[in-house]
Structures are given as structure tokens and as C-alpha cells.
Coordinates of C-alpha atoms in Angstrom, one line a residue:
M1245 CA 120.2 84.0 156.8
K1246 CA 117.4 85.3 156.0
T1247 CA 119.7 88.2 153.9
D1248 CA 121.5 85.3 153.0
A1249 CA 118.9 84.2 151.1
V1250 CA 117.9 87.7 149.8
E1251 CA 121.2 88.2 148.2
K1252 CA 121.3 85.0 146.8
N1253 CA 118.7 85.8 144.6
L1254 CA 119.5 88.6 143.4
T1255 CA 122.2 87.6 142.4
P1256 CA 123.9 90.3 138.9
S1257 CA 121.6 87.5 136.3
R1258 CA 118.7 87.1 137.9
L1259 CA 118.7 91.7 138.2
K1260 CA 119.6 91.5 134.4
K1261 CA 116.5 89.7 133.8
M1262 CA 114.5 91.2 136.3
V1263 CA 115.3 94.5 133.7
A1264 CA 115.4 93.0 130.7
Y1265 CA 111.7 91.8 131.6
F1266 CA 110.7 95.4 132.9
I1267 CA 112.5 96.9 129.6
L1268 CA 110.2 94.5 127.3
L1269 CA 107.3 94.7 129.8
A1270 CA 107.0 98.5 128.7
L1271 CA 108.3 98.2 125.0
V1272 CA 104.4 96.1 125.0
F1273 CA 102.5 98.5 127.1
I1274 CA 104.7 101.1 124.6
S1275 CA 103.5 99.2 121.1
A1276 CA 100.4 98.9 122.3
I1277 CA 99.7 102.5 123.6
M1278 CA 101.2 103.3 120.2
V1279 CA 98.6 100.9 118.2
V1280 CA 95.3 103.0 119.9
F1281 CA 96.8 106.1 118.8
Q1282 CA 97.5 105.2 114.9
V1283 CA 94.1 103.1 114.8
F1284 CA 92.1 106.9 116.1
E1285 CA 94.4 108.5 113.8
Y1286 CA 93.1 106.4 110.8
R1287 CA 89.5 106.8 111.4
H1288 CA 90.2 110.7 111.8
D1289 CA 91.4 110.6 108.7
Y1290 CA 88.4 107.7 107.2
R1291 CA 86.9 110.5 108.7
Q1292 CA 87.8 113.7 107.0
L1293 CA 88.6 111.3 103.3
S1294 CA 84.5 110.7 103.6
S1295 CA 83.9 114.2 104.0
F1296 CA 85.5 115.1 101.1
N1297 CA 83.9 112.7 99.7
R1298 CA 80.7 113.9 100.2
E1299 CA 81.7 117.4 99.3
R1300 CA 83.4 116.5 95.6
D1301 CA 79.5 115.0 95.0
D1302 CA 78.1 118.2 95.7
L1303 CA 80.3 119.6 93.3
N1304 CA 79.9 117.7 91.1
A1305 CA 75.6 117.9 90.9
E1306 CA 76.1 121.6 91.1
W1307 CA 78.1 121.2 87.9
G1308 CA 76.3 119.0 86.1
R1309 CA 73.0 121.5 87.3
L1310 CA 75.4 124.5 85.8
L1311 CA 75.9 122.7 82.7
I1312 CA 72.5 121.8 81.8
E1313 CA 71.7 125.5 82.4
Q1314 CA 74.5 126.3 80.3
Q1315 CA 72.5 124.7 77.5
T1316 CA 69.2 126.9 78.4
F1317 CA 70.5 130.0 77.8
G1318 CA 72.6 129.1 74.8
A1319 CA 69.5 127.9 73.5
T1320 CA 67.6 131.0 73.8
A1321 CA 70.2 132.8 71.3
Q1322 CA 70.9 130.9 69.5
I1323 CA 66.2 130.2 69.0
G1324 CA 66.9 134.2 69.1
T1325 CA 69.3 133.7 66.3
R1326 CA 67.1 131.5 63.8
A1327 CA 63.9 133.5 64.2
V1328 CA 66.5 136.8 62.8
T1329 CA 68.1 134.5 59.7
Q1330 CA 65.5 131.8 58.8
L1331 CA 62.5 133.2 59.6
R1332 CA 63.2 137.3 59.0
M1333 CA 61.7 138.3 62.4
Y1334 CA 63.0 141.5 63.6
S1335 CA 62.1 143.9 66.9
P1336 CA 59.9 147.1 65.3
P1337 CA 61.5 150.2 65.7
A1338 CA 59.3 152.6 68.2
A1339 CA 57.6 154.6 65.2
Q1340 CA 56.1 151.3 65.3
T1341 CA 55.2 149.7 68.1
V1342 CA 51.8 151.1 69.9
V1343 CA 50.6 150.9 73.3
I1344 CA 47.7 150.0 74.1
S1345 CA 46.8 151.1 78.1
L1346 CA 43.9 149.6 80.2
P1347 CA 40.9 152.3 81.7
T1348 CA 41.6 152.4 85.4
T1349 CA 39.0 151.5 87.9
S1350 CA 38.4 152.7 90.6
E1351 CA 36.0 150.8 93.7
Q1352 CA 35.6 154.1 96.0

């Protein structure tokens, strides 16, 4: 009698329903795993983007410092040019140069 009841419970339509439920359950688990994987990839990519943004900001700051340095060195050359042209200054030749040396004192 029990075998008749088990056989009645496993009719083809009931078996199809169980297989469909199992497939749907497997698809839900696979979907959940894929969501977790996508969130992991998003966080990894976001950390990498933040790193690139920090590097860009550092490079922009260094670029600004280099521009200031370039302007400083350019100003030195401009001062030398103006001294020669406007003030008629020049470096004296070696014949007009006098070197003064201080006497050395020994403390022995």
C-alpha cells in the first residue's frame, strides 16, 4: 500500500514540478553569487579609480611647482638681460679683476 502511495506522489507532472523548482532554486543561488562577485569587482575598480585620482592630483601639484620653478629661472635670465641692455652692466675682463685673499691664521 505504501508503495502505491509513493508511486502516486511521483507522477510525471509532480516530478516535472520538482525539477523546475530545483532549477529555479539553482538559478537563484547562481544569481546571488554573481551579485556578490559584481559588488566585489565594483569595489576593486572604485579603489583603483580613487588611487588614480590621487595620483592625478599629486601630478597636478608637481606640475604647478615645476611651472613656478620655470618662471623663477626665467626671471633670473630676464634680470641678466635687462642689466646688460638697460643699465649697461657687464662682467669685467680678467685684467680688471682683483682677487683679495685673507691672511691665514693658525691657532697652533
